[in-house]
CSV table of C-alpha atoms and ligand atoms in Angstrom, one decimal:
chain,number,residue,atom,x,y,z
A,71,UNK,CA,-21.2,21.6,-24.9
A,72,UNK,CA,-18.7,24.6,-24.5
A,73,UNK,CA,-15.4,24.5,-23.7
A,74,UNK,CA,-12.8,27.4,-23.1
A,75,UNK,CA,-9.7,27.5,-21.9
A,76,UNK,CA,-8.8,29.8,-19.2
A,77,UNK,CA,-5.3,28.9,-18.2
A,78,UNK,CA,-2.8,26.8,-19.5
A,79,UNK,CA,1.2,26.7,-19.2
A,80,UNK,CA,3.5,23.4,-19.2
A,81,UNK,CA,2.0,22.0,-16.1
A,82,UNK,CA,-1.9,23.6,-15.6
A,83,UNK,CA,-4.6,23.9,-17.5
A,84,UNK,CA,-7.7,25.2,-16.3
A,85,UNK,CA,-11.0,24.8,-18.2
A,86,UNK,CA,-14.6,26.4,-17.9
A,87,UNK,CA,-17.0,23.6,-19.2
A,88,UNK,CA,-20.5,25.0,-19.7
A,89,UNK,CA,-23.6,22.5,-20.5
A,90,UNK,CA,-22.4,19.7,-18.7
A,91,UNK,CA,-23.3,17.7,-15.9
A,92,UNK,CA,-21.7,16.0,-13.2
A,93,UNK,CA,-21.1,12.8,-14.2
A,94,UNK,CA,-19.8,14.3,-17.2
A,95,UNK,CA,-16.8,16.0,-16.0
A,96,UNK,CA,-16.3,13.5,-12.9
A,97,UNK,CA,-15.9,10.8,-15.7
A,98,UNK,CA,-13.3,12.9,-16.7
A,99,UNK,CA,-11.7,14.1,-13.9
A,100,UNK,CA,-11.5,9.8,-12.9
A,101,UNK,CA,-10.5,8.8,-16.2
A,102,UNK,CA,-7.5,11.6,-16.2
A,103,UNK,CA,-6.2,10.1,-12.6
A,104,UNK,CA,-6.7,6.0,-13.5
A,105,UNK,CA,-7.1,5.9,-17.3
A,106,UNK,CA,-4.6,7.8,-19.2
A,107,UNK,CA,-1.4,6.0,-19.0
A,108,UNK,CA,2.5,7.4,-18.2
A,109,UNK,CA,5.5,6.1,-17.8
A,110,UNK,CA,7.3,4.7,-14.7
A,111,UNK,CA,9.9,2.6,-13.4
A,112,UNK,CA,8.1,-0.8,-12.9
A,113,UNK,CA,11.5,-3.5,-12.0
A,114,UNK,CA,14.9,-2.5,-10.8
A,115,UNK,CA,17.9,-4.9,-11.0
A,116,UNK,CA,20.1,-3.9,-8.3
A,117,UNK,CA,24.1,-4.7,-9.6
A,118,UNK,CA,25.9,-3.1,-6.2
A,119,UNK,CA,24.5,-1.4,-3.5
A,120,UNK,CA,26.5,-0.5,-0.5
A,121,UNK,CA,24.7,2.4,0.6
A,122,UNK,CA,22.5,2.4,3.8
A,123,UNK,CA,19.3,2.3,1.8
A,124,UNK,CA,17.5,-1.3,0.8
A,125,UNK,CA,17.0,-2.0,-2.5
A,126,UNK,CA,13.4,-2.1,-2.1
A,127,UNK,CA,13.3,1.4,-0.5
A,128,UNK,CA,15.4,2.7,-3.9
A,129,UNK,CA,13.4,0.6,-5.8
A,130,UNK,CA,9.8,2.1,-4.2
A,131,UNK,CA,11.6,5.7,-4.5
A,132,UNK,CA,12.7,5.0,-8.4
A,133,UNK,CA,8.9,4.4,-9.4
A,134,UNK,CA,7.9,7.1,-7.9
A,135,UNK,CA,10.1,9.5,-10.4
A,136,UNK,CA,7.9,10.9,-12.9
A,137,UNK,CA,9.0,9.9,-16.4
A,138,UNK,CA,8.6,11.8,-19.6
A,139,UNK,CA,6.5,9.8,-21.2
A,140,UNK,CA,5.8,8.6,-25.0
A,141,UNK,CA,2.6,7.1,-25.8
A,142,UNK,CA,3.2,6.8,-29.7
A,143,UNK,CA,6.4,5.1,-29.4
A,144,UNK,CA,5.7,2.3,-26.1
A,145,UNK,CA,2.5,-0.3,-25.5
A,146,UNK,CA,1.2,-1.3,-22.5
A,147,UNK,CA,2.6,-4.4,-21.3
A,148,UNK,CA,-0.5,-5.8,-21.4
A,149,UNK,CA,-1.8,-4.8,-25.3
A,150,UNK,CA,2.0,-5.2,-26.7
A,151,UNK,CA,2.4,-8.2,-29.2
A,152,UNK,CA,5.5,-9.6,-27.1
A,153,UNK,CA,3.4,-11.0,-24.6
A,154,UNK,CA,6.4,-11.5,-22.6
A,155,UNK,CA,6.8,-11.1,-18.9
A,156,UNK,CA,10.5,-9.2,-19.5
A,157,UNK,CA,8.8,-7.0,-21.9
A,158,UNK,CA,10.5,-5.4,-25.5
A,159,UNK,CA,11.6,-2.2,-26.9
A,160,UNK,CA,8.0,-1.3,-27.7
A,161,UNK,CA,7.0,-1.9,-24.0
A,162,UNK,CA,9.5,-1.5,-21.9
A,163,UNK,CA,12.3,1.3,-21.4
A,164,UNK,CA,15.8,0.8,-19.7
A,165,UNK,CA,17.5,3.3,-17.4
A,166,UNK,CA,20.9,2.7,-16.0
A,167,UNK,CA,22.8,4.1,-12.8
A,168,UNK,CA,26.0,4.2,-12.1
A,169,UNK,CA,26.6,6.1,-8.8
A,170,UNK,CA,29.6,6.3,-6.6
A,171,UNK,CA,30.8,9.4,-4.0
A,172,UNK,CA,34.4,9.3,-4.4
A,173,UNK,CA,35.2,12.3,-2.7
A,174,UNK,CA,32.6,12.2,0.1
A,175,UNK,CA,29.0,12.2,1.1
A,176,UNK,CA,26.9,13.3,-1.4
A,177,UNK,CA,23.6,13.4,-3.1
A,178,UNK,CA,22.7,10.7,-6.3
A,179,UNK,CA,20.6,13.2,-8.6
A,180,UNK,CA,17.3,11.8,-11.3
A,181,UNK,CA,19.8,13.5,-13.4
A,182,UNK,CA,22.3,10.5,-13.1
A,183,UNK,CA,20.1,8.3,-14.9
A,184,UNK,CA,21.0,7.3,-18.2
A,185,UNK,CA,18.2,6.0,-20.7
A,186,UNK,CA,18.4,3.8,-23.6
A,187,UNK,CA,15.3,6.6,-25.0
A,188,UNK,CA,16.6,10.3,-24.6
A,189,UNK,CA,13.2,11.3,-25.0
A,190,UNK,CA,12.0,8.9,-21.8
A,191,UNK,CA,13.7,10.7,-18.7
A,192,UNK,CA,13.1,12.2,-15.1
A,193,UNK,CA,10.7,15.4,-15.4
A,194,UNK,CA,13.9,17.1,-13.5
A,195,UNK,CA,17.1,16.3,-13.4
A,196,UNK,CA,17.5,17.5,-9.9
A,197,UNK,CA,14.9,15.1,-7.8
A,198,UNK,CA,16.8,13.5,-5.0
A,199,UNK,CA,17.0,9.8,-5.1
A,200,UNK,CA,19.1,9.2,-1.9
A,201,UNK,CA,22.8,10.2,-0.5
A,202,UNK,CA,25.8,8.4,-0.6
A,203,UNK,CA,28.6,8.5,2.0
A,204,UNK,CA,32.3,8.1,0.8
A,205,UNK,CA,33.1,5.0,-0.7
A,206,UNK,CA,29.7,3.6,-1.2
A,207,UNK,CA,28.3,2.4,-4.5
A,208,UNK,CA,24.7,2.2,-6.1
A,209,UNK,CA,25.1,0.2,-9.9
A,210,UNK,CA,21.5,-0.8,-11.0
A,211,UNK,CA,19.5,-1.5,-14.0
A,212,UNK,CA,15.8,0.3,-14.0
A,213,UNK,CA,12.6,-1.0,-16.2
A,214,UNK,CA,10.1,1.4,-16.6
A,215,UNK,CA,6.8,0.9,-18.8
A,216,UNK,CA,3.9,2.3,-19.4
A,217,UNK,CA,0.7,2.0,-17.1
A,218,UNK,CA,-2.4,3.4,-15.2
A,219,UNK,CA,-2.8,5.1,-11.9
A,220,UNK,CA,-5.7,2.6,-11.0
A,221,UNK,CA,-3.0,-0.1,-11.2
A,222,UNK,CA,-0.5,2.3,-8.7
A,223,UNK,CA,-0.7,6.3,-8.1
A,224,UNK,CA,2.9,6.3,-9.5
A,225,UNK,CA,1.4,5.9,-12.9
A,226,UNK,CA,-0.7,8.7,-12.1
A,227,UNK,CA,0.2,11.8,-15.0
A,228,UNK,CA,-1.3,14.4,-12.8
A,229,UNK,CA,-0.6,15.3,-9.1
A,230,UNK,CA,-4.1,17.1,-8.9
A,231,UNK,CA,-7.2,16.9,-11.4
A,232,UNK,CA,-10.2,18.1,-9.8
A,233,UNK,CA,-13.4,20.5,-10.7
A,234,UNK,CA,-16.0,22.7,-9.3
A,235,UNK,CA,-19.0,24.6,-9.8
A,236,UNK,CA,-19.0,28.0,-11.6
A,237,UNK,CA,-19.9,30.3,-8.8
A,238,UNK,CA,-22.2,33.0,-8.7
A,239,UNK,CA,-22.2,35.7,-6.1
A,240,UNK,CA,-24.6,39.0,-5.6
A,241,UNK,CA,-24.8,41.3,-3.7
A,242,UNK,CA,-27.9,43.1,-2.6
A,243,UNK,CA,-27.3,46.6,-2.8
A,244,UNK,CA,-30.1,47.9,-1.0
A,245,UNK,CA,-29.3,45.6,2.1
A,246,UNK,CA,-25.4,45.9,1.8
A,247,UNK,CA,-23.8,48.8,4.0
A,248,UNK,CA,-20.6,47.9,3.0
A,249,UNK,CA,-19.2,46.8,6.3
A,250,UNK,CA,-16.6,45.2,4.6
A,251,UNK,CA,-16.9,42.0,7.1
A,252,UNK,CA,-17.5,39.7,3.7
A,253,UNK,CA,-14.3,41.1,2.3
A,254,UNK,CA,-12.4,40.1,5.6
A,255,UNK,CA,-13.3,36.9,5.9
A,256,UNK,CA,-12.9,35.9,2.1
A,257,UNK,CA,-9.7,33.3,2.2
A,258,UNK,CA,-9.4,33.9,-1.2
A,259,UNK,CA,-9.4,37.3,-1.8
A,260,UNK,CA,-12.8,37.3,-3.9
A,261,UNK,CA,-14.4,40.8,-3.1
A,262,UNK,CA,-13.6,43.9,-2.5
A,263,UNK,CA,-14.8,47.6,-1.7
A,264,UNK,CA,-14.5,50.3,-3.8
A,265,UNK,CA,-16.4,53.4,-3.6
A,266,UNK,CA,-18.6,51.8,-0.3
A,267,UNK,CA,-19.6,49.5,-3.0
A,268,UNK,CA,-18.6,45.4,-2.5
A,269,UNK,CA,-17.4,44.6,-5.7
A,270,UNK,CA,-16.3,40.4,-7.0
A,271,UNK,CA,-13.2,41.0,-8.5
A,272,UNK,CA,-12.2,37.6,-8.9
A,273,UNK,CA,-15.2,35.3,-9.6
A,274,UNK,CA,-13.0,32.3,-10.8
A,275,UNK,CA,-10.8,32.4,-7.4
A,276,UNK,CA,-14.1,31.6,-5.0
A,277,UNK,CA,-14.5,28.0,-3.5
A,278,UNK,CA,-18.1,28.5,-2.2
A,279,UNK,CA,-17.1,28.2,1.4
A,280,UNK,CA,-19.9,30.5,2.2
A,281,UNK,CA,-17.9,32.3,4.8
A,282,UNK,CA,-18.8,35.8,3.5
A,283,UNK,CA,-22.3,34.7,3.9
A,284,UNK,CA,-21.9,33.5,7.8
A,285,UNK,CA,-20.0,36.8,8.2
A,286,UNK,CA,-22.7,39.4,6.9
A,287,UNK,CA,-24.3,41.1,9.7
A,288,UNK,CA,-27.9,41.8,7.6
A,289,UNK,CA,-30.7,39.7,7.9
A,290,UNK,CA,-31.6,38.4,5.6
A,291,UNK,CA,-27.7,38.5,4.4
A,292,UNK,CA,-27.0,41.1,1.8
A,293,UNK,CA,-24.4,38.7,0.3
A,294,UNK,CA,-25.8,35.3,-1.5
A,295,UNK,CA,-23.0,32.6,-3.0
A,296,UNK,CA,-24.9,30.0,-5.6
A,297,UNK,CA,-23.3,28.5,-9.1
A,298,UNK,CA,-24.6,27.8,-12.2
A,299,UNK,CA,-25.9,23.9,-12.2
A,300,UNK,CA,-24.2,23.1,-15.7
A,301,UNK,CA,-21.4,24.9,-15.9
A,302,UNK,CA,-17.8,23.8,-13.9
A,303,UNK,CA,-14.4,25.2,-13.2
A,304,UNK,CA,-12.1,21.8,-14.4
A,305,UNK,CA,-8.5,21.8,-13.0
A,306,UNK,CA,-5.5,19.7,-13.6
A,307,UNK,CA,-2.1,19.5,-12.5
A,308,UNK,CA,0.4,17.2,-14.7
A,309,UNK,CA,3.5,15.3,-13.1
A,310,UNK,CA,5.3,16.4,-15.8
A,311,UNK,CA,4.9,13.0,-17.9
A,312,UNK,CA,2.9,14.5,-20.3
A,313,UNK,CA,1.5,18.0,-21.4
A,314,UNK,CA,-1.8,19.1,-19.9
A,315,UNK,CA,-3.6,19.3,-23.0
A,316,UNK,CA,-2.1,15.2,-24.1
A,317,UNK,CA,-3.7,14.1,-21.1
A,318,UNK,CA,-7.2,16.0,-21.7
A,319,UNK,CA,-7.0,14.5,-25.2
A,320,UNK,CA,-6.2,11.4,-24.2
A,321,UNK,CA,-9.0,11.5,-21.5
A,322,UNK,CA,-11.4,12.4,-24.3
A,323,UNK,CA,-10.4,9.2,-26.3
A,324,UNK,CA,-10.7,6.7,-23.6
A,325,UNK,CA,-14.0,8.2,-22.4
A,326,UNK,CA,-15.2,8.0,-25.8
A,327,UNK,CA,-14.2,4.7,-26.5
A,328,UNK,CA,-15.3,3.7,-23.6
A,329,UNK,CA,-19.1,4.9,-24.4
A,330,UNK,CA,-18.8,2.9,-28.0
A,331,UNK,CA,-18.0,-0.4,-25.6
A,332,UNK,CA,-20.9,0.1,-23.8
A,333,UNK,CA,-23.2,1.2,-26.9
A,334,UNK,CA,-22.1,-2.3,-28.2
A,335,UNK,CA,-22.5,-4.1,-24.9
A,336,UNK,CA,-26.4,-2.8,-25.0
A,337,UNK,CA,-27.4,-3.9,-28.5
A,338,UNK,CA,-25.5,-6.8,-28.4
A,339,UNK,CA,-28.0,-7.2,-25.6
A,340,UNK,CA,-31.7,-5.9,-27.6
A,341,UNK,CA,-30.3,-8.6,-30.7
A,342,UNK,CA,-30.5,-11.3,-28.1
A,343,UNK,CA,-33.4,-10.3,-26.4
A,344,UNK,CA,-35.5,-10.0,-29.8
B,152,SF4,S1,-17.7,31.9,-0.4
B,152,SF4,FE1,-16.3,31.7,0.1
B,152,SF4,S2,-14.3,32.2,-1.5
B,152,SF4,FE2,-16.2,32.5,-2.3
B,152,SF4,S3,-16.5,35.0,-1.9
B,152,SF4,FE3,-17.9,33.7,-0.4
B,152,SF4,S4,-15.9,33.8,1.1
B,152,SF4,FE4,-14.6,34.1,-0.8
B,153,SF4,S1,-20.6,41.7,5.3
B,153,SF4,FE1,-22.9,42.0,3.8
B,153,SF4,S2,-23.2,43.8,4.7
B,153,SF4,FE2,-21.1,43.9,5.4
B,153,SF4,S3,-20.3,44.7,2.8
B,153,SF4,FE3,-20.5,42.6,3.0
B,153,SF4,S4,-22.3,42.2,2.0
B,153,SF4,FE4,-22.5,44.1,2.7
B,154,ZN,ZN1,6.5,-5.7,-25.8
């Protein structure tokens, strides 16, 4: 298998994966969305709330706020030695909020939460949590834990993770009269016309929608869109909880462990049969 990084920044990664198959790439996608852990608020103790929002609504909003995650320092609650319902310093982070509207109506932002660990804080300080009218107060303690997307979407470390086949576009020169219909209709501006020829200018942007082949007036069509069977473009966008490459590395580690577990089970079964 060959993996090439096509694009990478603080929140996105785009990979070209060659010599792989759909079950493998899809397993990676599913692990990214449901098995790679991240931090999220799991419990909230409301000490004072004189706002118009119910405690439950505030707790829900806090739960969906992405938190920077430190996988080295913290354990998943089910794997922590404390075995405590309330958690311990190795499986829980406390964030406190003490907000009041003294002057007039104001917005409470995520940046007002004070975390006991400066490495586990909201990914942005500008997430609006709620509004307080004059003299209203909100005081609470929120407890964040590691969790997995398969249990609640708030623990998904990604806002998007998807893959598609690597596109293959062929323009048959002898049938193409360069009418430009395909260029006009393409929603991703993949094609362009230069010197009475149709040229593919951004192959990776193609979403294989076939609008260009449907628009081509030639019979049979002068443009053919297909894909390479064993090549994929894999794309993910992090919520900011973990870096995109960290998410990929964790996903690969988890897949490897799952496969080792499966191998172990097959061996046990075989030895039982013998
Ligand atoms: S298949 Fe769709 S996206 Fe790809 S080149 Fe044709 S019209 Fe554009
Ligand atoms: S629509 Fe068909 S004939 Fe017209 S430019 Fe595109 S490929 Fe050529
Ligand atoms: Zn613990």
